[in-house]
């Protein structure tokens, strides 16, 4: 038989079919391998892929069996099918599984290739020996060559598969196709050479040259397959090296290349900047030197995860060369070359600024920006913790009397300074015994152990009885405090806040400058700001507010020289509400304007009534808030009223607080001027509480100074100041009156200091009009006069 005819041991139709199935197997292998890599829940894809690959692989080999003219029984075909399908599946599974490991070690590569070779040989050599068991003719030399070729093909095939699976780069499509054809051709050739090696093909045992043709074919196909990864692999490598270079140099973050031992092998400029090590010192440095003990462990765990293929970000701190630490975010990526794990790349970003702003945001969420004290949210959290631990604690709510006036007078920045000062004072007093917070405006809230609430409350109240020195100005701000106990009063946190508030208002009602513990009786008369505002509005409209009069007395002539009108509000359920409680509410809500117009009108009515009855009328003073005074048309309103009631201006006095002067000096002065032109007197109320500088006094259109109660209360310590105020007043031609006079001792000392006009409980508290009329008519004698 001639050389060429010997190829036709095999039917060419089946040869074509075989090549077709072989190439198909390669395509299926590559596609499924990629799919398995991408899809999560790999198990299912892996099995499906393996099954499909096994079938097409098996078809490749089975069609070879039909291409030879050697008969076989159905029974033999059945056994063959089972054996060969088993090997096909097994080989496919191994190939897909290993190529998907991502990083394939040398060992895995070699053993994987050997296993694939075994599965091919199993499919063919073993399978065919079952199929053609009657026509076996083992040609050992050819069989060895077949085995070695199969092994060689397995190596190349597997390498190609791994590379194609893991390096998904654009522009490798062409190589993928060439590779698939080469691999398919090599694969297709193997069953032919196996058949030639083991069965008798035309009765003879001799190895003819024609039999070698398929071997040559397989060798050529294999050669091509071997070249494919190198050809496109080089191109990829080139691309990668460009990519790496730019990743290194143009990365705004520090980039470190670290080997498997944890030593830096390369680093960019930014890396030097972040770590403080010059580049040459960085190289060779162990990454351990960047972390302290605590962070080291976390980093090691993270790196392990990275080497296992997980992608993570680590936020940690690194130690710079100088020993300072920087907040960084590290993104480690394992570095692979030819599917060999080389180490890791780490991209390190300095996140100090981000961290700082995060911390600031976090801080602000739980702190008051002004005083830096905890805020309401933080307090709520703390309370939740205390409640959970079942700690007995007290909530002390502090509100500063007359704080609003300070703000109005000196402006907000001065008010802010006072709040900061108060915060410092409270923190100092409480120290580690509790938590001091500012929960808004001039409200401070303190949590302390219940056992210590009383001494702490006392020390706070007494602390604020001494004036604070702010910007060289003495400010006296007394505190009113309400205390509610957990769990004694309630275990409901919202109620606890409410109760402390109720108790605080109770303190204010009782003349402020003190503390009160909550009790359930208070709740019944609880003052709710909003309700109060609504009721107050109605009270003004319905003229339910009453005027009380407090006489002013001359201690030398022992005569009433005038009176001050003080407003009284009798609220249905609660009884009398002190002005200290509702005047601030009126000021906040703007109700103060109609309220004061009411007082002005009523006072005018009273005076004109007295005049009509032919009584001797002494000057009556009315308290005027800054808000009202600044209202346009205020002077006009007052003048209109005195003319409406036919009253001489000198029967009226307006008491304003000294803060009035600081603001809108010119506007205020022109208003005061218009009033004084008509004989109305102006006095400065609470004099001495605002600020120590008296320099404004000569600029102001006023007649009288009312020395504040706080001076009289501490008259022994304040003698010098009172004396200074009196002499200053005299030099400016102002009259002085002392308010809050409660004892004879005070009366005498004041007289000694040169102040003969007084007002206070020593002579009379504010009284209803009828009683005041009796006082005026001398029918009623002052006990003390
Ligand atoms: P103020 O103008 O300084 O009034 C003096 C306050 O001291 C009055 O309190 C008065 O009852 C009280 N007082 C009088 N003598 C003594 C004393 O010997 N010892 C003590 N401890 N206190 C004494 P009241 O009536 O509760 O008024 C409190 C504040 O409410 C007033 O302080 C004033 O600022 C405001 N107020 C009262 N009525 C009016 C009003 O019609 N209009 C405005 N804008 N404010 C008013
Ligand atoms: Ca007054
Ligand atoms: Ca006063």
PDB file of N, CA, C and O and ligand atoms in Angstrom, residues 402 405 511 547-548 550 564-568 577-584 587 592 595-596 599-600 622-626 628 655 657 659 685-686 706 708-709 713 739-743 746 759-766, ligand 1:
ATOM      1  N   UNK A 402     -32.292  86.233  83.376  1.00  0.00           N
ATOM      2  CA  UNK A 402     -31.984  87.471  82.666  1.00  0.00           C
ATOM      3  C   UNK A 402     -30.891  87.336  81.608  1.00  0.00           C
ATOM      4  O   UNK A 402     -30.254  88.304  81.235  1.00  0.00           O
ATOM      5  N   UNK A 405     -31.395  89.322  78.353  1.00  0.00           N
ATOM      6  CA  UNK A 405     -31.083  90.746  78.416  1.00  0.00           C
ATOM      7  C   UNK A 405     -29.635  91.004  78.067  1.00  0.00           C
ATOM      8  O   UNK A 405     -29.298  91.972  77.405  1.00  0.00           O
ATOM      9  N   UNK A 511     -38.576  83.176  92.812  1.00  0.00           N
ATOM     10  CA  UNK A 511     -37.631  84.273  92.899  1.00  0.00           C
ATOM     11  C   UNK A 511     -36.282  83.980  92.275  1.00  0.00           C
ATOM     12  O   UNK A 511     -35.341  84.723  92.460  1.00  0.00           O
ATOM     13  N   UNK A 547     -52.416  95.507  87.674  1.00  0.00           N
ATOM     14  CA  UNK A 547     -51.287  96.344  88.056  1.00  0.00           C
ATOM     15  C   UNK A 547     -51.168  96.333  89.574  1.00  0.00           C
ATOM     16  O   UNK A 547     -52.136  96.547  90.282  1.00  0.00           O
ATOM     17  N   UNK A 548     -49.949  96.044  90.037  1.00  0.00           N
ATOM     18  CA  UNK A 548     -49.645  96.176  91.459  1.00  0.00           C
ATOM     19  C   UNK A 548     -48.739  97.388  91.592  1.00  0.00           C
ATOM     20  O   UNK A 548     -48.050  97.767  90.654  1.00  0.00           O
ATOM     21  N   UNK A 550     -45.799  99.307  93.954  1.00  0.00           N
ATOM     22  CA  UNK A 550     -44.872  99.242  95.079  1.00  0.00           C
ATOM     23  C   UNK A 550     -44.388 100.665  95.366  1.00  0.00           C
ATOM     24  O   UNK A 550     -43.872 101.332  94.466  1.00  0.00           O
ATOM     25  N   UNK A 564     -43.841 102.137  91.786  1.00  0.00           N
ATOM     26  CA  UNK A 564     -43.506 101.410  90.559  1.00  0.00           C
ATOM     27  C   UNK A 564     -44.657 100.468  90.260  1.00  0.00           C
ATOM     28  O   UNK A 564     -45.136  99.764  91.151  1.00  0.00           O
ATOM     29  N   UNK A 565     -45.066 100.471  89.014  1.00  0.00           N
ATOM     30  CA  UNK A 565     -46.124  99.556  88.604  1.00  0.00           C
ATOM     31  C   UNK A 565     -45.488  98.226  88.223  1.00  0.00           C
ATOM     32  O   UNK A 565     -44.568  98.194  87.407  1.00  0.00           O
ATOM     33  N   UNK A 566     -45.964  97.176  88.848  1.00  0.00           N
ATOM     34  CA  UNK A 566     -45.451  95.839  88.495  1.00  0.00           C
ATOM     35  C   UNK A 566     -46.640  94.993  88.076  1.00  0.00           C
ATOM     36  O   UNK A 566     -47.664  94.944  88.759  1.00  0.00           O
ATOM     37  N   UNK A 567     -46.495  94.350  86.970  1.00  0.00           N
ATOM     38  CA  UNK A 567     -47.640  93.652  86.408  1.00  0.00           C
ATOM     39  C   UNK A 567     -47.856  92.306  87.093  1.00  0.00           C
ATOM     40  O   UNK A 567     -46.904  91.641  87.512  1.00  0.00           O
ATOM     41  N   UNK A 568     -49.109  91.953  87.199  1.00  0.00           N
ATOM     42  CA  UNK A 568     -49.434  90.655  87.800  1.00  0.00           C
ATOM     43  C   UNK A 568     -50.392  89.901  86.899  1.00  0.00           C
ATOM     44  O   UNK A 568     -51.312  90.476  86.328  1.00  0.00           O
ATOM     45  N   UNK A 577     -48.667  84.014  88.276  1.00  0.00           N
ATOM     46  CA  UNK A 577     -47.435  83.638  87.580  1.00  0.00           C
ATOM     47  C   UNK A 577     -46.489  84.825  87.745  1.00  0.00           C
ATOM     48  O   UNK A 577     -46.867  85.952  87.435  1.00  0.00           O
ATOM     49  N   UNK A 578     -45.278  84.575  88.237  1.00  0.00           N
ATOM     50  CA  UNK A 578     -44.377  85.703  88.443  1.00  0.00           C
ATOM     51  C   UNK A 578     -43.931  86.315  87.111  1.00  0.00           C
ATOM     52  O   UNK A 578     -43.754  85.598  86.131  1.00  0.00           O
ATOM     53  N   UNK A 579     -43.770  87.627  87.093  1.00  0.00           N
ATOM     54  CA  UNK A 579     -43.310  88.279  85.860  1.00  0.00           C
ATOM     55  C   UNK A 579     -41.978  87.725  85.367  1.00  0.00           C
ATOM     56  O   UNK A 579     -41.734  87.703  84.168  1.00  0.00           O
ATOM     57  N   UNK A 580     -41.126  87.274  86.314  1.00  0.00           N
ATOM     58  CA  UNK A 580     -39.845  86.702  85.880  1.00  0.00           C
ATOM     59  C   UNK A 580     -40.047  85.511  84.955  1.00  0.00           C
ATOM     60  O   UNK A 580     -39.163  85.130  84.211  1.00  0.00           O
ATOM     61  N   UNK A 581     -41.227  84.882  85.056  1.00  0.00           N
ATOM     62  CA  UNK A 581     -41.507  83.727  84.209  1.00  0.00           C
ATOM     63  C   UNK A 581     -42.173  84.155  82.907  1.00  0.00           C
ATOM     64  O   UNK A 581     -41.757  83.738  81.826  1.00  0.00           O
ATOM     65  N   UNK A 582     -43.193  85.036  83.009  1.00  0.00           N
ATOM     66  CA  UNK A 582     -43.919  85.298  81.763  1.00  0.00           C
ATOM     67  C   UNK A 582     -43.380  86.491  80.954  1.00  0.00           C
ATOM     68  O   UNK A 582     -43.597  86.557  79.761  1.00  0.00           O
ATOM     69  N   UNK A 583     -42.643  87.401  81.612  1.00  0.00           N
ATOM     70  CA  UNK A 583     -42.078  88.522  80.837  1.00  0.00           C
ATOM     71  C   UNK A 583     -41.087  88.008  79.776  1.00  0.00           C
ATOM     72  O   UNK A 583     -41.181  88.392  78.615  1.00  0.00           O
ATOM     73  N   UNK A 584     -40.168  87.078  80.130  1.00  0.00           N
ATOM     74  CA  UNK A 584     -39.283  86.542  79.081  1.00  0.00           C
ATOM     75  C   UNK A 584     -40.066  85.871  77.951  1.00  0.00           C
ATOM     76  O   UNK A 584     -39.702  85.993  76.783  1.00  0.00           O
ATOM     77  N   UNK A 587     -41.391  88.555  75.873  1.00  0.00           N
ATOM     78  CA  UNK A 587     -40.331  89.174  75.065  1.00  0.00           C
ATOM     79  C   UNK A 587     -40.007  88.310  73.858  1.00  0.00           C
ATOM     80  O   UNK A 587     -39.799  88.811  72.761  1.00  0.00           O
ATOM     81  N   UNK A 592     -44.719  91.308  74.306  1.00  0.00           N
ATOM     82  CA  UNK A 592     -44.313  92.347  75.247  1.00  0.00           C
ATOM     83  C   UNK A 592     -44.832  93.723  74.820  1.00  0.00           C
ATOM     84  O   UNK A 592     -45.154  94.559  75.650  1.00  0.00           O
ATOM     85  N   UNK A 595     -48.442  94.066  75.687  1.00  0.00           N
ATOM     86  CA  UNK A 595     -48.494  93.995  77.148  1.00  0.00           C
ATOM     87  C   UNK A 595     -48.126  95.348  77.756  1.00  0.00           C
ATOM     88  O   UNK A 595     -48.821  95.864  78.637  1.00  0.00           O
ATOM     89  N   UNK A 596     -47.037  95.922  77.266  1.00  0.00           N
ATOM     90  CA  UNK A 596     -46.599  97.178  77.854  1.00  0.00           C
ATOM     91  C   UNK A 596     -47.516  98.343  77.474  1.00  0.00           C
ATOM     92  O   UNK A 596     -47.715  99.264  78.255  1.00  0.00           O
ATOM     93  N   UNK A 599     -50.100  98.239  79.956  1.00  0.00           N
ATOM     94  CA  UNK A 599     -49.671  98.779  81.249  1.00  0.00           C
ATOM     95  C   UNK A 599     -49.642 100.308  81.205  1.00  0.00           C
ATOM     96  O   UNK A 599     -50.118 100.989  82.123  1.00  0.00           O
ATOM     97  N   UNK A 600     -49.131 100.835  80.096  1.00  0.00           N
ATOM     98  CA  UNK A 600     -49.047 102.302  79.967  1.00  0.00           C
ATOM     99  C   UNK A 600     -50.460 102.905  80.019  1.00  0.00           C
ATOM    100  O   UNK A 600     -50.732 103.846  80.774  1.00  0.00           O
ATOM    101  N   UNK A 622     -43.077 103.005  85.237  1.00  0.00           N
ATOM    102  CA  UNK A 622     -43.491 101.832  84.447  1.00  0.00           C
ATOM    103  C   UNK A 622     -42.227 101.185  83.871  1.00  0.00           C
ATOM    104  O   UNK A 622     -41.337 101.895  83.399  1.00  0.00           O
ATOM    105  N   UNK A 623     -42.205  99.873  83.916  1.00  0.00           N
ATOM    106  CA  UNK A 623     -41.064  99.159  83.322  1.00  0.00           C
ATOM    107  C   UNK A 623     -41.241  99.047  81.813  1.00  0.00           C
ATOM    108  O   UNK A 623     -42.302  98.653  81.329  1.00  0.00           O
ATOM    109  N   UNK A 624     -40.200  99.403  81.101  1.00  0.00           N
ATOM    110  CA  UNK A 624     -40.257  99.348  79.637  1.00  0.00           C
ATOM    111  C   UNK A 624     -39.121  98.465  79.134  1.00  0.00           C
ATOM    112  O   UNK A 624     -37.963  98.661  79.511  1.00  0.00           O
ATOM    113  N   UNK A 625     -39.476  97.511  78.309  1.00  0.00           N
ATOM    114  CA  UNK A 625     -38.423  96.628  77.786  1.00  0.00           C
ATOM    115  C   UNK A 625     -37.752  97.277  76.585  1.00  0.00           C
ATOM    116  O   UNK A 625     -38.307  98.166  75.953  1.00  0.00           O
ATOM    117  N   UNK A 626     -36.578  96.761  76.303  1.00  0.00           N
ATOM    118  CA  UNK A 626     -35.807  97.282  75.175  1.00  0.00           C
ATOM    119  C   UNK A 626     -36.587  97.150  73.872  1.00  0.00           C
ATOM    120  O   UNK A 626     -36.579  98.035  73.026  1.00  0.00           O
ATOM    121  N   UNK A 628     -39.783  97.202  73.314  1.00  0.00           N
ATOM    122  CA  UNK A 628     -40.805  98.238  73.190  1.00  0.00           C
ATOM    123  C   UNK A 628     -40.180  99.592  72.896  1.00  0.00           C
ATOM    124  O   UNK A 628     -40.652 100.342  72.046  1.00  0.00           O
ATOM    125  N   UNK A 655     -38.927 103.072  83.475  1.00  0.00           N
ATOM    126  CA  UNK A 655     -37.716 102.377  83.930  1.00  0.00           C
ATOM    127  C   UNK A 655     -37.175 101.534  82.779  1.00  0.00           C
ATOM    128  O   UNK A 655     -37.860 100.653  82.256  1.00  0.00           O
ATOM    129  N   UNK A 657     -33.612  99.403  81.295  1.00  0.00           N
ATOM    130  CA  UNK A 657     -32.378  98.811  81.831  1.00  0.00           C
ATOM    131  C   UNK A 657     -31.193  99.420  81.106  1.00  0.00           C
ATOM    132  O   UNK A 657     -31.317  99.884  79.976  1.00  0.00           O
ATOM    133  N   UNK A 659     -28.798  98.283  79.623  1.00  0.00           N
ATOM    134  CA  UNK A 659     -28.379  97.687  78.352  1.00  0.00           C
ATOM    135  C   UNK A 659     -28.908  98.486  77.178  1.00  0.00           C
ATOM    136  O   UNK A 659     -28.358  98.484  76.093  1.00  0.00           O
ATOM    137  N   UNK A 685     -32.975 101.063  85.406  1.00  0.00           N
ATOM    138  CA  UNK A 685     -33.328  99.974  86.316  1.00  0.00           C
ATOM    139  C   UNK A 685     -32.143  99.028  86.449  1.00  0.00           C
ATOM    140  O   UNK A 685     -31.290  98.955  85.564  1.00  0.00           O
ATOM    141  N   UNK A 686     -32.125  98.273  87.524  1.00  0.00           N
ATOM    142  CA  UNK A 686     -31.087  97.236  87.731  1.00  0.00           C
ATOM    143  C   UNK A 686     -29.692  97.806  87.508  1.00  0.00           C
ATOM    144  O   UNK A 686     -28.823  97.120  86.956  1.00  0.00           O
ATOM    145  N   UNK A 706     -31.432 103.395  89.389  1.00  0.00           N
ATOM    146  CA  UNK A 706     -31.959 102.480  90.417  1.00  0.00           C
ATOM    147  C   UNK A 706     -30.888 101.436  90.685  1.00  0.00           C
ATOM    148  O   UNK A 706     -30.593 100.601  89.829  1.00  0.00           O
ATOM    149  N   UNK A 708     -29.264  98.217  91.653  1.00  0.00           N
ATOM    150  CA  UNK A 708     -29.850  96.870  91.597  1.00  0.00           C
ATOM    151  C   UNK A 708     -29.878  96.184  92.960  1.00  0.00           C
ATOM    152  O   UNK A 708     -29.011  96.389  93.808  1.00  0.00           O
ATOM    153  N   UNK A 709     -30.882  95.318  93.097  1.00  0.00           N
ATOM    154  CA  UNK A 709     -31.092  94.568  94.337  1.00  0.00           C
ATOM    155  C   UNK A 709     -29.852  93.810  94.788  1.00  0.00           C
ATOM    156  O   UNK A 709     -29.611  93.653  95.981  1.00  0.00           O
ATOM    157  N   UNK A 713     -28.475  93.452  98.545  1.00  0.00           N
ATOM    158  CA  UNK A 713     -28.436  92.156  99.223  1.00  0.00           C
ATOM    159  C   UNK A 713     -27.070  91.937  99.873  1.00  0.00           C
ATOM    160  O   UNK A 713     -26.954  91.414 100.957  1.00  0.00           O
ATOM    161  N   UNK A 739     -33.185  99.672  95.236  1.00  0.00           N
ATOM    162  CA  UNK A 739     -34.332  98.755  95.243  1.00  0.00           C
ATOM    163  C   UNK A 739     -33.973  97.465  95.960  1.00  0.00           C
ATOM    164  O   UNK A 739     -32.804  97.120  96.105  1.00  0.00           O
ATOM    165  N   UNK A 740     -34.999  96.778  96.396  1.00  0.00           N
ATOM    166  CA  UNK A 740     -34.751  95.510  97.085  1.00  0.00           C
ATOM    167  C   UNK A 740     -34.309  95.710  98.527  1.00  0.00           C
ATOM    168  O   UNK A 740     -33.582  94.882  99.077  1.00  0.00           O
ATOM    169  N   UNK A 741     -34.723  96.788  99.109  1.00  0.00           N
ATOM    170  CA  UNK A 741     -34.317  97.058 100.486  1.00  0.00           C
ATOM    171  C   UNK A 741     -35.210  96.263 101.427  1.00  0.00           C
ATOM    172  O   UNK A 741     -36.426  96.410 101.404  1.00  0.00           O
ATOM    173  N   UNK A 742     -34.602  95.435 102.256  1.00  0.00           N
ATOM    174  CA  UNK A 742     -35.397  94.529 103.084  1.00  0.00           C
ATOM    175  C   UNK A 742     -35.163  94.722 104.587  1.00  0.00           C
ATOM    176  O   UNK A 742     -35.919  94.181 105.390  1.00  0.00           O
ATOM    177  N   UNK A 743     -34.089  95.386 104.939  1.00  0.00           N
ATOM    178  CA  UNK A 743     -33.788  95.499 106.384  1.00  0.00           C
ATOM    179  C   UNK A 743     -33.483  96.946 106.784  1.00  0.00           C
ATOM    180  O   UNK A 743     -33.093  97.762 105.945  1.00  0.00           O
ATOM    181  N   UNK A 746     -29.983  97.927 106.070  1.00  0.00           N
ATOM    182  CA  UNK A 746     -29.754  98.389 104.703  1.00  0.00           C
ATOM    183  C   UNK A 746     -30.200  99.848 104.560  1.00  0.00           C
ATOM    184  O   UNK A 746     -29.506 100.665 103.943  1.00  0.00           O
ATOM    185  N   UNK A 759     -36.770 101.482  97.852  1.00  0.00           N
ATOM    186  CA  UNK A 759     -37.965 100.720  97.477  1.00  0.00           C
ATOM    187  C   UNK A 759     -37.679  99.301  97.920  1.00  0.00           C
ATOM    188  O   UNK A 759     -36.578  98.794  97.713  1.00  0.00           O
ATOM    189  N   UNK A 760     -38.651  98.669  98.549  1.00  0.00           N
ATOM    190  CA  UNK A 760     -38.370  97.298  98.951  1.00  0.00           C
ATOM    191  C   UNK A 760     -39.333  96.776  99.984  1.00  0.00           C
ATOM    192  O   UNK A 760     -40.176  97.506 100.496  1.00  0.00           O
ATOM    193  N   UNK A 761     -39.202  95.505 100.272  1.00  0.00           N
ATOM    194  CA  UNK A 761     -40.112  94.840 101.181  1.00  0.00           C
ATOM    195  C   UNK A 761     -40.065  95.437 102.587  1.00  0.00           C
ATOM    196  O   UNK A 761     -41.000  95.257 103.366  1.00  0.00           O
ATOM    197  N   UNK A 762     -38.915  96.078 102.895  1.00  0.00           N
ATOM    198  CA  UNK A 762     -38.826  96.654 104.244  1.00  0.00           C
ATOM    199  C   UNK A 762     -40.016  97.590 104.473  1.00  0.00           C
ATOM    200  O   UNK A 762     -40.569  97.643 105.563  1.00  0.00           O
ATOM    201  N   UNK A 763     -40.383  98.304 103.424  1.00  0.00           N
ATOM    202  CA  UNK A 763     -41.549  99.194 103.556  1.00  0.00           C
ATOM    203  C   UNK A 763     -42.813  98.542 103.048  1.00  0.00           C
ATOM    204  O   UNK A 763     -43.837  98.535 103.719  1.00  0.00           O
ATOM    205  N   UNK A 764     -42.721  97.998 101.860  1.00  0.00           N
ATOM    206  CA  UNK A 764     -43.925  97.338 101.322  1.00  0.00           C
ATOM    207  C   UNK A 764     -43.588  96.520 100.086  1.00  0.00           C
ATOM    208  O   UNK A 764     -42.792  96.949  99.256  1.00  0.00           O
ATOM    209  N   UNK A 765     -44.216  95.397  99.947  1.00  0.00           N
ATOM    210  CA  UNK A 765     -44.092  94.668  98.683  1.00  0.00           C
ATOM    211  C   UNK A 765     -45.006  95.351  97.656  1.00  0.00           C
ATOM    212  O   UNK A 765     -45.755  96.251  98.023  1.00  0.00           O
ATOM    213  N   UNK A 766     -44.968  94.932  96.394  1.00  0.00           N
ATOM    214  CA  UNK A 766     -45.953  95.451  95.456  1.00  0.00           C
ATOM    215  C   UNK A 766     -47.336  95.040  95.950  1.00  0.00           C
ATOM    216  O   UNK A 766     -47.515  93.904  96.381  1.00  0.00           O
TER     217      UNK A 766
HETATM  218  P1  LIG B   1     -37.822  94.947  88.422  1.00  0.00           P
HETATM  219  O1  LIG B   1     -38.285  96.006  87.484  1.00  0.00           O
HETATM  220  O2  LIG B   1     -36.420  95.004  88.875  1.00  0.00           O
HETATM  221  O3  LIG B   1     -38.832  94.965  89.607  1.00  0.00           O
HETATM  222  C1  LIG B   1     -38.466  94.800  90.908  1.00  0.00           C
HETATM  223  C2  LIG B   1     -38.771  93.432  91.357  1.00  0.00           C
HETATM  224  O4  LIG B   1     -38.265  93.256  92.669  1.00  0.00           O
HETATM  225  C3  LIG B   1     -40.258  93.154  91.463  1.00  0.00           C
HETATM  226  O5  LIG B   1     -40.462  91.800  91.181  1.00  0.00           O
HETATM  227  C4  LIG B   1     -40.522  93.399  92.929  1.00  0.00           C
HETATM  228  O6  LIG B   1     -41.662  92.712  93.408  1.00  0.00           O
HETATM  229  C5  LIG B   1     -39.298  92.872  93.557  1.00  0.00           C
HETATM  230  N1  LIG B   1     -39.010  93.465  94.846  1.00  0.00           N
HETATM  231  C6  LIG B   1     -39.427  94.653  95.326  1.00  0.00           C
HETATM  232  N2  LIG B   1     -38.936  94.842  96.565  1.00  0.00           N
HETATM  233  C7  LIG B   1     -38.203  93.749  96.887  1.00  0.00           C
HETATM  234  C8  LIG B   1     -37.444  93.363  98.021  1.00  0.00           C
HETATM  235  O7  LIG B   1     -37.329  94.067  99.053  1.00  0.00           O
HETATM  236  N3  LIG B   1     -36.825  92.157  97.968  1.00  0.00           N
HETATM  237  C9  LIG B   1     -36.929  91.357  96.889  1.00  0.00           C
HETATM  238  N4  LIG B   1     -36.293  90.187  96.911  1.00  0.00           N
HETATM  239  N5  LIG B   1     -37.641  91.684  95.795  1.00  0.00           N
HETATM  240  C10 LIG B   1     -38.260  92.889  95.799  1.00  0.00           C
HETATM  241  P2  LIG B   1     -41.610  91.403  90.255  1.00  0.00           P
HETATM  242  O8  LIG B   1     -42.790  92.196  90.473  1.00  0.00           O
HETATM  243  O9  LIG B   1     -41.696  89.933  90.372  1.00  0.00           O
HETATM  244  O10 LIG B   1     -41.046  91.778  88.843  1.00  0.00           O
HETATM  245  C11 LIG B   1     -39.948  91.152  88.375  1.00  0.00           C
HETATM  246  C12 LIG B   1     -39.485  91.785  87.125  1.00  0.00           C
HETATM  247  O11 LIG B   1     -40.461  91.629  86.112  1.00  0.00           O
HETATM  248  C13 LIG B   1     -39.283  93.262  87.227  1.00  0.00           C
HETATM  249  O12 LIG B   1     -38.066  93.519  87.776  1.00  0.00           O
HETATM  250  C14 LIG B   1     -39.390  93.694  85.814  1.00  0.00           C
HETATM  251  O13 LIG B   1     -38.169  93.464  85.156  1.00  0.00           O
HETATM  252  C15 LIG B   1     -40.390  92.720  85.261  1.00  0.00           C
HETATM  253  N6  LIG B   1     -41.677  93.377  85.157  1.00  0.00           N
HETATM  254  C16 LIG B   1     -42.674  93.483  86.067  1.00  0.00           C
HETATM  255  N7  LIG B   1     -43.683  94.194  85.565  1.00  0.00           N
HETATM  256  C17 LIG B   1     -43.324  94.579  84.351  1.00  0.00           C
HETATM  257  C18 LIG B   1     -43.933  95.336  83.312  1.00  0.00           C
HETATM  258  O14 LIG B   1     -45.028  95.885  83.431  1.00  0.00           O
HETATM  259  N8  LIG B   1     -43.259  95.516  82.139  1.00  0.00           N
HETATM  260  C19 LIG B   1     -42.026  94.977  81.978  1.00  0.00           C
HETATM  261  N9  LIG B   1     -41.400  95.148  80.859  1.00  0.00           N
HETATM  262  N10 LIG B   1     -41.417  94.241  82.914  1.00  0.00           N
HETATM  263  C20 LIG B   1     -42.053  94.055  84.098  1.00  0.00           C
END
